PDB file of C-alpha atoms in Angstrom:
ATOM      1  CA  GLN A   1     114.520  60.600 125.715  1.00 93.00           C
ATOM      2  CA  LEU A   2     117.988  62.088 125.884  1.00 96.00           C
ATOM      3  CA  GLN A   3     119.050  63.407 129.258  1.00 98.00           C
ATOM      4  CA  LEU A   4     122.206  65.156 130.437  1.00 98.00           C
ATOM      5  CA  GLN A   5     123.368  65.252 134.040  1.00 98.00           C
ATOM      6  CA  GLU A   6     126.205  67.339 135.435  1.00 98.00           C
ATOM      7  CA  SER A   7     128.216  66.104 138.391  1.00 98.00           C
ATOM      8  CA  GLY A   8     131.220  67.234 140.381  1.00 96.00           C
ATOM      9  CA  PRO A   9     132.311  69.127 143.485  1.00 97.00           C
ATOM     10  CA  GLY A  10     130.155  72.066 144.500  1.00 96.00           C
ATOM     11  CA  LEU A  11     133.019  73.846 146.219  1.00 98.00           C
ATOM     12  CA  VAL A  12     136.461  74.517 144.789  1.00 98.00           C
ATOM     13  CA  LYS A  13     139.282  76.464 146.397  1.00 98.00           C
ATOM     14  CA  PRO A  14     140.835  79.463 144.630  1.00 97.00           C
ATOM     15  CA  SER A  15     143.777  78.603 142.350  1.00 97.00           C
ATOM     16  CA  GLU A  16     142.646  74.958 142.127  1.00 98.00           C
ATOM     17  CA  THR A  17     141.081  73.135 139.179  1.00 98.00           C
ATOM     18  CA  LEU A  18     137.330  72.830 138.729  1.00 98.00           C
ATOM     19  CA  SER A  19     136.334  69.422 137.328  1.00 98.00           C
ATOM     20  CA  LEU A  20     132.859  68.521 136.130  1.00 98.00           C
ATOM     21  CA  THR A  21     131.418  65.593 134.210  1.00 98.00           C
ATOM     22  CA  CYS A  22     128.311  65.431 132.059  1.00 98.00           C
ATOM     23  CA  THR A  23     126.706  62.004 131.698  1.00 98.00           C
ATOM     24  CA  VAL A  24     124.575  61.427 128.632  1.00 97.00           C
ATOM     25  CA  SER A  25     121.711  58.942 128.944  1.00 97.00           C
ATOM     26  CA  GLY A  26     119.033  57.851 126.505  1.00 96.00           C
ATOM     27  CA  GLY A  27     121.318  58.260 123.514  1.00 94.00           C
ATOM     28  CA  SER A  28     124.871  57.874 122.302  1.00 95.00           C
ATOM     29  CA  ILE A  29     127.507  60.539 122.687  1.00 96.00           C
ATOM     30  CA  SER A  30     129.177  59.065 119.615  1.00 95.00           C
ATOM     31  CA  SER A  31     126.562  60.245 117.140  1.00 90.00           C
ATOM     32  CA  SER A  32     128.047  62.143 114.227  1.00 88.00           C
ATOM     33  CA  SER A  33     125.260  64.714 114.436  1.00 90.00           C
ATOM     34  CA  TYR A  34     126.175  66.322 117.708  1.00 95.00           C
ATOM     35  CA  TYR A  35     128.652  68.485 119.535  1.00 96.00           C
ATOM     36  CA  TRP A  36     128.557  68.534 123.326  1.00 98.00           C
ATOM     37  CA  GLY A  37     129.070  71.757 125.192  1.00 98.00           C
ATOM     38  CA  TRP A  38     129.552  73.525 128.486  1.00 98.00           C
ATOM     39  CA  ILE A  39     127.871  76.822 129.362  1.00 98.00           C
ATOM     40  CA  ARG A  40     127.992  78.697 132.639  1.00 98.00           C
ATOM     41  CA  GLN A  41     125.948  81.378 134.376  1.00 98.00           C
ATOM     42  CA  PRO A  42     127.336  83.452 137.266  1.00 98.00           C
ATOM     43  CA  PRO A  43     124.806  84.357 139.937  1.00 97.00           C
ATOM     44  CA  GLY A  44     122.336  86.918 138.611  1.00 96.00           C
ATOM     45  CA  LYS A  45     124.107  87.179 135.254  1.00 97.00           C
ATOM     46  CA  GLY A  46     123.776  85.895 131.707  1.00 97.00           C
ATOM     47  CA  LEU A  47     124.942  82.792 129.892  1.00 98.00           C
ATOM     48  CA  GLU A  48     128.550  82.272 128.845  1.00 98.00           C
ATOM     49  CA  TRP A  49     129.561  79.568 126.373  1.00 98.00           C
ATOM     50  CA  ILE A  50     132.694  77.781 127.582  1.00 98.00           C
ATOM     51  CA  GLY A  51     133.426  75.257 124.872  1.00 98.00           C
ATOM     52  CA  SER A  52     132.326  72.217 122.897  1.00 97.00           C
ATOM     53  CA  ILE A  53     133.617  68.786 121.947  1.00 97.00           C
ATOM     54  CA  TYR A  54     132.849  66.218 119.246  1.00 97.00           C
ATOM     55  CA  TYR A  55     132.908  62.519 120.025  1.00 96.00           C
ATOM     56  CA  SER A  56     136.189  62.242 118.107  1.00 95.00           C
ATOM     57  CA  GLY A  57     137.787  64.672 120.550  1.00 95.00           C
ATOM     58  CA  SER A  58     137.740  67.770 118.361  1.00 96.00           C
ATOM     59  CA  THR A  59     137.239  70.842 120.538  1.00 97.00           C
ATOM     60  CA  TYR A  60     136.348  74.505 120.375  1.00 96.00           C
ATOM     61  CA  TYR A  61     136.936  76.850 123.302  1.00 97.00           C
ATOM     62  CA  ASN A  62     135.876  80.357 124.198  1.00 97.00           C
ATOM     63  CA  PRO A  63     138.977  82.519 123.602  1.00 96.00           C
ATOM     64  CA  SER A  64     138.358  84.298 126.904  1.00 96.00           C
ATOM     65  CA  LEU A  65     138.819  81.001 128.791  1.00 97.00           C
ATOM     66  CA  LYS A  66     140.944  78.995 126.384  1.00 96.00           C
ATOM     67  CA  SER A  67     144.149  79.140 128.419  1.00 96.00           C
ATOM     68  CA  ARG A  68     142.416  77.531 131.412  1.00 98.00           C
ATOM     69  CA  VAL A  69     139.899  75.149 129.843  1.00 98.00           C
ATOM     70  CA  THR A  70     140.145  71.526 128.815  1.00 98.00           C
ATOM     71  CA  ILE A  71     137.140  69.559 127.586  1.00 98.00           C
ATOM     72  CA  SER A  72     137.461  65.826 127.035  1.00 98.00           C
ATOM     73  CA  VAL A  73     135.185  62.954 126.056  1.00 97.00           C
ATOM     74  CA  ASP A  74     134.935  59.352 127.203  1.00 97.00           C
ATOM     75  CA  THR A  75     132.777  57.503 124.714  1.00 96.00           C
ATOM     76  CA  SER A  76     132.971  54.242 126.675  1.00 96.00           C
ATOM     77  CA  LYS A  77     131.201  55.929 129.571  1.00 97.00           C
ATOM     78  CA  ASN A  78     129.011  58.194 127.425  1.00 97.00           C
ATOM     79  CA  GLN A  79     130.436  61.186 129.257  1.00 97.00           C
ATOM     80  CA  PHE A  80     132.274  64.390 128.568  1.00 98.00           C
ATOM     81  CA  SER A  81     134.148  66.507 131.065  1.00 98.00           C
ATOM     82  CA  LEU A  82     135.240  70.035 131.829  1.00 98.00           C
ATOM     83  CA  LYS A  83     138.390  71.118 133.603  1.00 98.00           C
ATOM     84  CA  LEU A  84     138.933  74.774 134.440  1.00 98.00           C
ATOM     85  CA  SER A  85     142.256  75.587 136.066  1.00 98.00           C
ATOM     86  CA  SER A  86     143.401  78.413 138.328  1.00 98.00           C
ATOM     87  CA  VAL A  87     139.883  79.283 139.381  1.00 98.00           C
ATOM     88  CA  THR A  88     138.924  82.486 141.153  1.00 98.00           C
ATOM     89  CA  ALA A  89     135.710  83.771 142.672  1.00 98.00           C
ATOM     90  CA  ALA A  90     134.742  84.995 139.191  1.00 98.00           C
ATOM     91  CA  ASP A  91     134.350  81.347 138.150  1.00 98.00           C
ATOM     92  CA  THR A  92     131.540  80.853 140.666  1.00 98.00           C
ATOM     93  CA  ALA A  93     128.527  79.935 138.553  1.00 98.00           C
ATOM     94  CA  VAL A  94     125.926  77.392 137.604  1.00 98.00           C
ATOM     95  CA  TYR A  95     127.543  75.138 135.015  1.00 98.00           C
ATOM     96  CA  TYR A  96     125.365  73.532 132.357  1.00 98.00           C
ATOM     97  CA  CYS A  97     126.140  70.868 129.803  1.00 98.00           C
ATOM     98  CA  ALA A  98     124.159  70.828 126.588  1.00 98.00           C
ATOM     99  CA  ARG A  99     123.880  69.166 123.193  1.00 98.00           C
ATOM    100  CA  ARG A 100     124.389  71.130 120.007  1.00 96.00           C
ATOM    101  CA  THR A 101     122.574  69.743 117.043  1.00 95.00           C
ATOM    102  CA  GLY A 102     121.268  71.101 113.788  1.00 91.00           C
ATOM    103  CA  ASP A 103     118.540  70.988 111.200  1.00 91.00           C
ATOM    104  CA  ARG A 104     118.265  71.731 107.519  1.00 90.00           C
ATOM    105  CA  VAL A 105     115.971  74.679 106.844  1.00 89.00           C
ATOM    106  CA  GLU A 106     115.494  75.320 103.151  1.00 88.00           C
ATOM    107  CA  THR A 107     119.018  75.427 101.725  1.00 88.00           C
ATOM    108  CA  TYR A 108     121.097  75.744 104.847  1.00 90.00           C
ATOM    109  CA  TYR A 109     121.925  73.749 107.992  1.00 90.00           C
ATOM    110  CA  TYR A 110     121.327  75.606 111.240  1.00 93.00           C
ATOM    111  CA  TYR A 111     122.636  74.777 114.683  1.00 94.00           C
ATOM    112  CA  TYR A 112     121.089  75.116 118.120  1.00 97.00           C
ATOM    113  CA  MET A 113     121.405  73.757 121.647  1.00 97.00           C
ATOM    114  CA  ASP A 114     118.348  71.651 122.226  1.00 97.00           C
ATOM    115  CA  VAL A 115     118.973  69.470 125.278  1.00 98.00           C
ATOM    116  CA  TRP A 116     120.398  70.853 128.501  1.00 98.00           C
ATOM    117  CA  GLY A 117     121.318  69.402 131.848  1.00 98.00           C
ATOM    118  CA  LYS A 118     119.712  70.845 134.953  1.00 98.00           C
ATOM    119  CA  GLY A 119     122.932  72.582 135.917  1.00 98.00           C
ATOM    120  CA  THR A 120     125.261  72.290 138.865  1.00 98.00           C
ATOM    121  CA  THR A 121     126.360  75.110 141.136  1.00 98.00           C
ATOM    122  CA  VAL A 122     130.080  75.547 141.665  1.00 98.00           C
ATOM    123  CA  THR A 123     131.329  77.980 144.270  1.00 98.00           C
ATOM    124  CA  VAL A 124     134.946  79.061 144.393  1.00 98.00           C
ATOM    125  CA  SER A 125     135.873  79.878 147.951  1.00 97.00           C
ATOM    126  CA  SER A 126     138.515  79.043 150.514  1.00 95.00           C
TER     127      SER A 126
ATOM    128  CA  ASP B   1     134.125  87.754 118.014  1.00 92.00           C
ATOM    129  CA  ILE B   2     130.517  88.588 117.228  1.00 96.00           C
ATOM    130  CA  GLN B   3     128.735  90.560 119.936  1.00 97.00           C
ATOM    131  CA  LEU B   4     124.997  90.454 120.605  1.00 98.00           C
ATOM    132  CA  THR B   5     122.886  93.137 122.246  1.00 98.00           C
ATOM    133  CA  GLN B   6     119.291  92.795 123.343  1.00 98.00           C
ATOM    134  CA  SER B   7     116.635  95.424 123.941  1.00 98.00           C
ATOM    135  CA  PRO B   8     115.003  96.098 126.195  1.00 97.00           C
ATOM    136  CA  SER B   9     116.952  94.616 129.100  1.00 98.00           C
ATOM    137  CA  PHE B  10     113.798  94.548 131.158  1.00 97.00           C
ATOM    138  CA  LEU B  11     110.180  94.565 130.130  1.00 96.00           C
ATOM    139  CA  SER B  12     107.088  94.830 132.290  1.00 96.00           C
ATOM    140  CA  ALA B  13     103.944  93.491 130.651  1.00 96.00           C
ATOM    141  CA  SER B  14     100.488  92.126 131.373  1.00 95.00           C
ATOM    142  CA  VAL B  15      98.890  88.821 130.491  1.00 96.00           C
ATOM    143  CA  GLY B  16      97.531  89.079 126.975  1.00 96.00           C
ATOM    144  CA  ASP B  17     100.024  91.715 125.849  1.00 97.00           C
ATOM    145  CA  ARG B  18     101.983  91.426 122.632  1.00 97.00           C
ATOM    146  CA  VAL B  19     105.687  91.474 123.481  1.00 97.00           C
ATOM    147  CA  THR B  20     108.630  92.059 121.167  1.00 98.00           C
ATOM    148  CA  ILE B  21     112.302  91.591 122.047  1.00 98.00           C
ATOM    149  CA  THR B  22     115.113  92.682 119.725  1.00 98.00           C
ATOM    150  CA  CYS B  23     118.534  91.099 119.318  1.00 98.00           C
ATOM    151  CA  ARG B  24     121.235  92.826 117.299  1.00 98.00           C
ATOM    152  CA  ALA B  25     124.500  91.294 116.108  1.00 98.00           C
ATOM    153  CA  SER B  26     127.729  93.246 115.651  1.00 98.00           C
ATOM    154  CA  GLN B  27     128.116  91.714 112.205  1.00 97.00           C
ATOM    155  CA  GLY B  28     125.937  89.769 109.837  1.00 97.00           C
ATOM    156  CA  ILE B  29     125.046  86.255 110.947  1.00 97.00           C
ATOM    157  CA  SER B  30     122.538  85.342 108.243  1.00 95.00           C
ATOM    158  CA  SER B  31     119.809  83.434 110.090  1.00 96.00           C
ATOM    159  CA  TYR B  32     122.117  81.601 112.494  1.00 97.00           C
ATOM    160  CA  LEU B  33     120.253  82.767 115.581  1.00 98.00           C
ATOM    161  CA  ALA B  34     118.448  80.893 118.324  1.00 98.00           C
ATOM    162  CA  TRP B  35     116.192  82.083 121.132  1.00 98.00           C
ATOM    163  CA  TYR B  36     115.958  80.536 124.585  1.00 98.00           C
ATOM    164  CA  GLN B  37     113.661  81.003 127.562  1.00 98.00           C
ATOM    165  CA  GLN B  38     115.004  80.635 131.081  1.00 98.00           C
ATOM    166  CA  LYS B  39     112.991  80.557 134.269  1.00 98.00           C
ATOM    167  CA  PRO B  40     114.594  81.060 137.707  1.00 96.00           C
ATOM    168  CA  GLY B  41     116.572  78.028 138.831  1.00 97.00           C
ATOM    169  CA  LYS B  42     116.043  76.215 135.534  1.00 98.00           C
ATOM    170  CA  ALA B  43     118.121  75.487 132.486  1.00 98.00           C
ATOM    171  CA  PRO B  44     117.464  77.469 129.310  1.00 98.00           C
ATOM    172  CA  LYS B  45     114.837  76.043 126.974  1.00 98.00           C
ATOM    173  CA  LEU B  46     115.151  76.305 123.203  1.00 98.00           C
ATOM    174  CA  LEU B  47     112.279  78.226 121.602  1.00 98.00           C
ATOM    175  CA  ILE B  48     113.390  79.120 118.089  1.00 98.00           C
ATOM    176  CA  TYR B  49     116.315  78.323 115.802  1.00 97.00           C
ATOM    177  CA  ALA B  50     117.331  79.498 112.358  1.00 97.00           C
ATOM    178  CA  ALA B  51     115.887  82.863 113.438  1.00 97.00           C
ATOM    179  CA  SER B  52     112.296  81.854 112.778  1.00 97.00           C
ATOM    180  CA  THR B  53     111.845  78.070 113.062  1.00 97.00           C
ATOM    181  CA  LEU B  54     109.776  77.076 116.077  1.00 97.00           C
ATOM    182  CA  GLN B  55     111.204  74.206 118.094  1.00 97.00           C
ATOM    183  CA  SER B  56     108.891  71.230 118.388  1.00 96.00           C
ATOM    184  CA  GLY B  57     106.475  71.575 121.285  1.00 97.00           C
ATOM    185  CA  VAL B  58     106.845  75.343 121.654  1.00 98.00           C
ATOM    186  CA  PRO B  59     103.503  77.214 121.577  1.00 97.00           C
ATOM    187  CA  SER B  60     102.692  79.043 118.374  1.00 97.00           C
ATOM    188  CA  ARG B  61     102.328  82.368 120.209  1.00 98.00           C
ATOM    189  CA  PHE B  62     106.127  82.513 120.010  1.00 98.00           C
ATOM    190  CA  SER B  63     107.600  83.638 116.712  1.00 98.00           C
ATOM    191  CA  GLY B  64     110.934  84.872 115.455  1.00 98.00           C
ATOM    192  CA  SER B  65     112.015  86.965 112.520  1.00 98.00           C
ATOM    193  CA  GLY B  66     114.996  88.739 111.054  1.00 98.00           C
ATOM    194  CA  SER B  67     118.275  88.012 109.350  1.00 97.00           C
ATOM    195  CA  GLY B  68     121.672  89.609 109.042  1.00 97.00           C
ATOM    196  CA  THR B  69     122.122  91.786 112.107  1.00 98.00           C
ATOM    197  CA  GLU B  70     118.632  92.423 113.491  1.00 98.00           C
ATOM    198  CA  PHE B  71     116.253  89.857 114.918  1.00 98.00           C
ATOM    199  CA  THR B  72     113.044  89.868 116.916  1.00 98.00           C
ATOM    200  CA  LEU B  73     111.276  87.456 119.209  1.00 98.00           C
ATOM    201  CA  THR B  74     107.549  88.083 119.503  1.00 98.00           C
ATOM    202  CA  ILE B  75     105.077  86.643 121.970  1.00 98.00           C
ATOM    203  CA  SER B  76     101.669  87.333 120.480  1.00 97.00           C
ATOM    204  CA  SER B  77      99.651  87.050 123.688  1.00 97.00           C
ATOM    205  CA  LEU B  78     101.671  86.829 126.880  1.00 97.00           C
ATOM    206  CA  GLN B  79     100.689  83.989 129.186  1.00 96.00           C
ATOM    207  CA  PRO B  80     101.464  83.626 132.903  1.00 94.00           C
ATOM    208  CA  GLU B  81     104.026  80.900 132.186  1.00 95.00           C
ATOM    209  CA  ASP B  82     105.924  83.214 129.790  1.00 96.00           C
ATOM    210  CA  PHE B  83     107.313  85.446 132.527  1.00 93.00           C
ATOM    211  CA  ALA B  84     111.002  84.594 132.255  1.00 97.00           C
ATOM    212  CA  THR B  85     114.311  85.792 130.856  1.00 98.00           C
ATOM    213  CA  TYR B  86     114.909  85.429 127.126  1.00 98.00           C
ATOM    214  CA  TYR B  87     118.325  85.038 125.493  1.00 98.00           C
ATOM    215  CA  CYS B  88     119.398  85.091 121.891  1.00 98.00           C
ATOM    216  CA  GLN B  89     122.458  83.133 120.714  1.00 98.00           C
ATOM    217  CA  GLN B  90     124.384  83.383 117.469  1.00 98.00           C
ATOM    218  CA  LEU B  91     125.601  80.131 115.929  1.00 96.00           C
ATOM    219  CA  ASN B  92     127.166  81.560 112.791  1.00 94.00           C
ATOM    220  CA  SER B  93     130.716  81.282 114.103  1.00 94.00           C
ATOM    221  CA  TYR B  94     132.759  80.419 117.161  1.00 94.00           C
ATOM    222  CA  PRO B  95     132.367  81.412 119.902  1.00 95.00           C
ATOM    223  CA  PRO B  96     128.571  80.999 119.826  1.00 96.00           C
ATOM    224  CA  VAL B  97     127.874  83.876 122.207  1.00 97.00           C
ATOM    225  CA  PHE B  98     124.619  84.667 123.951  1.00 98.00           C
ATOM    226  CA  GLY B  99     122.947  88.023 124.236  1.00 98.00           C
ATOM    227  CA  PRO B 100     122.744  89.624 127.694  1.00 98.00           C
ATOM    228  CA  GLY B 101     119.111  88.661 128.163  1.00 98.00           C
ATOM    229  CA  THR B 102     115.719  90.332 128.440  1.00 98.00           C
ATOM    230  CA  LYS B 103     113.716  89.808 131.597  1.00 98.00           C
ATOM    231  CA  VAL B 104     109.957  89.822 131.107  1.00 98.00           C
ATOM    232  CA  ASP B 105     108.178  90.638 134.337  1.00 95.00           C
ATOM    233  CA  ILE B 106     104.584  91.002 135.412  1.00 87.00           C
ATOM    234  CA  LYS B 107     103.151  94.512 135.333  1.00 86.00           C
TER     235      LYS B 107
END
């Protein structure tokens, strides 16, 4: 059964770079069927999509974060990573990694995020 | 970017109640909509994709409908384990934004 696990520092200082890794187990990150994504949730608030990556390295980023975000993949380690630069207190959140897959329903192919990590809390504070 | 709104933001209901949550998109997204359930301290769980297709293992009391700009998630008979926050997500185009959420609480 596919599992995702986030890892990284739980405390980051303002203006520094937040770095997280998602390790995929029970399946290959190199499958052509999947994109791998990062989503975050500030305390008491809703979900915000950060960005996604394909095993080839192709990426999509949320325009609101694009200038500060880099997502990369390491297929040899079955991992993908998030870097968020110049963090502020507003970046304090639970960060989730997740798999985006899809399914054909009637004529069309529909996407969804079906496997999520448990999340890791990152606090930005000096 | 496509924006999603959900109504109500908060809903108080009793076990056995029929519950309906609405998600509206700022522009047409066909049926590229998913619904998730999130309990406190847990990751979101996929319930429905393609607006109305039930994810494997999800109880049949959950159902989804709609297309274009208006969608609904219905719980036919609310169970104790259904008290949670529900989010819709559009996957028609990037960025695949989430709705603001609907919290379903115990009356």
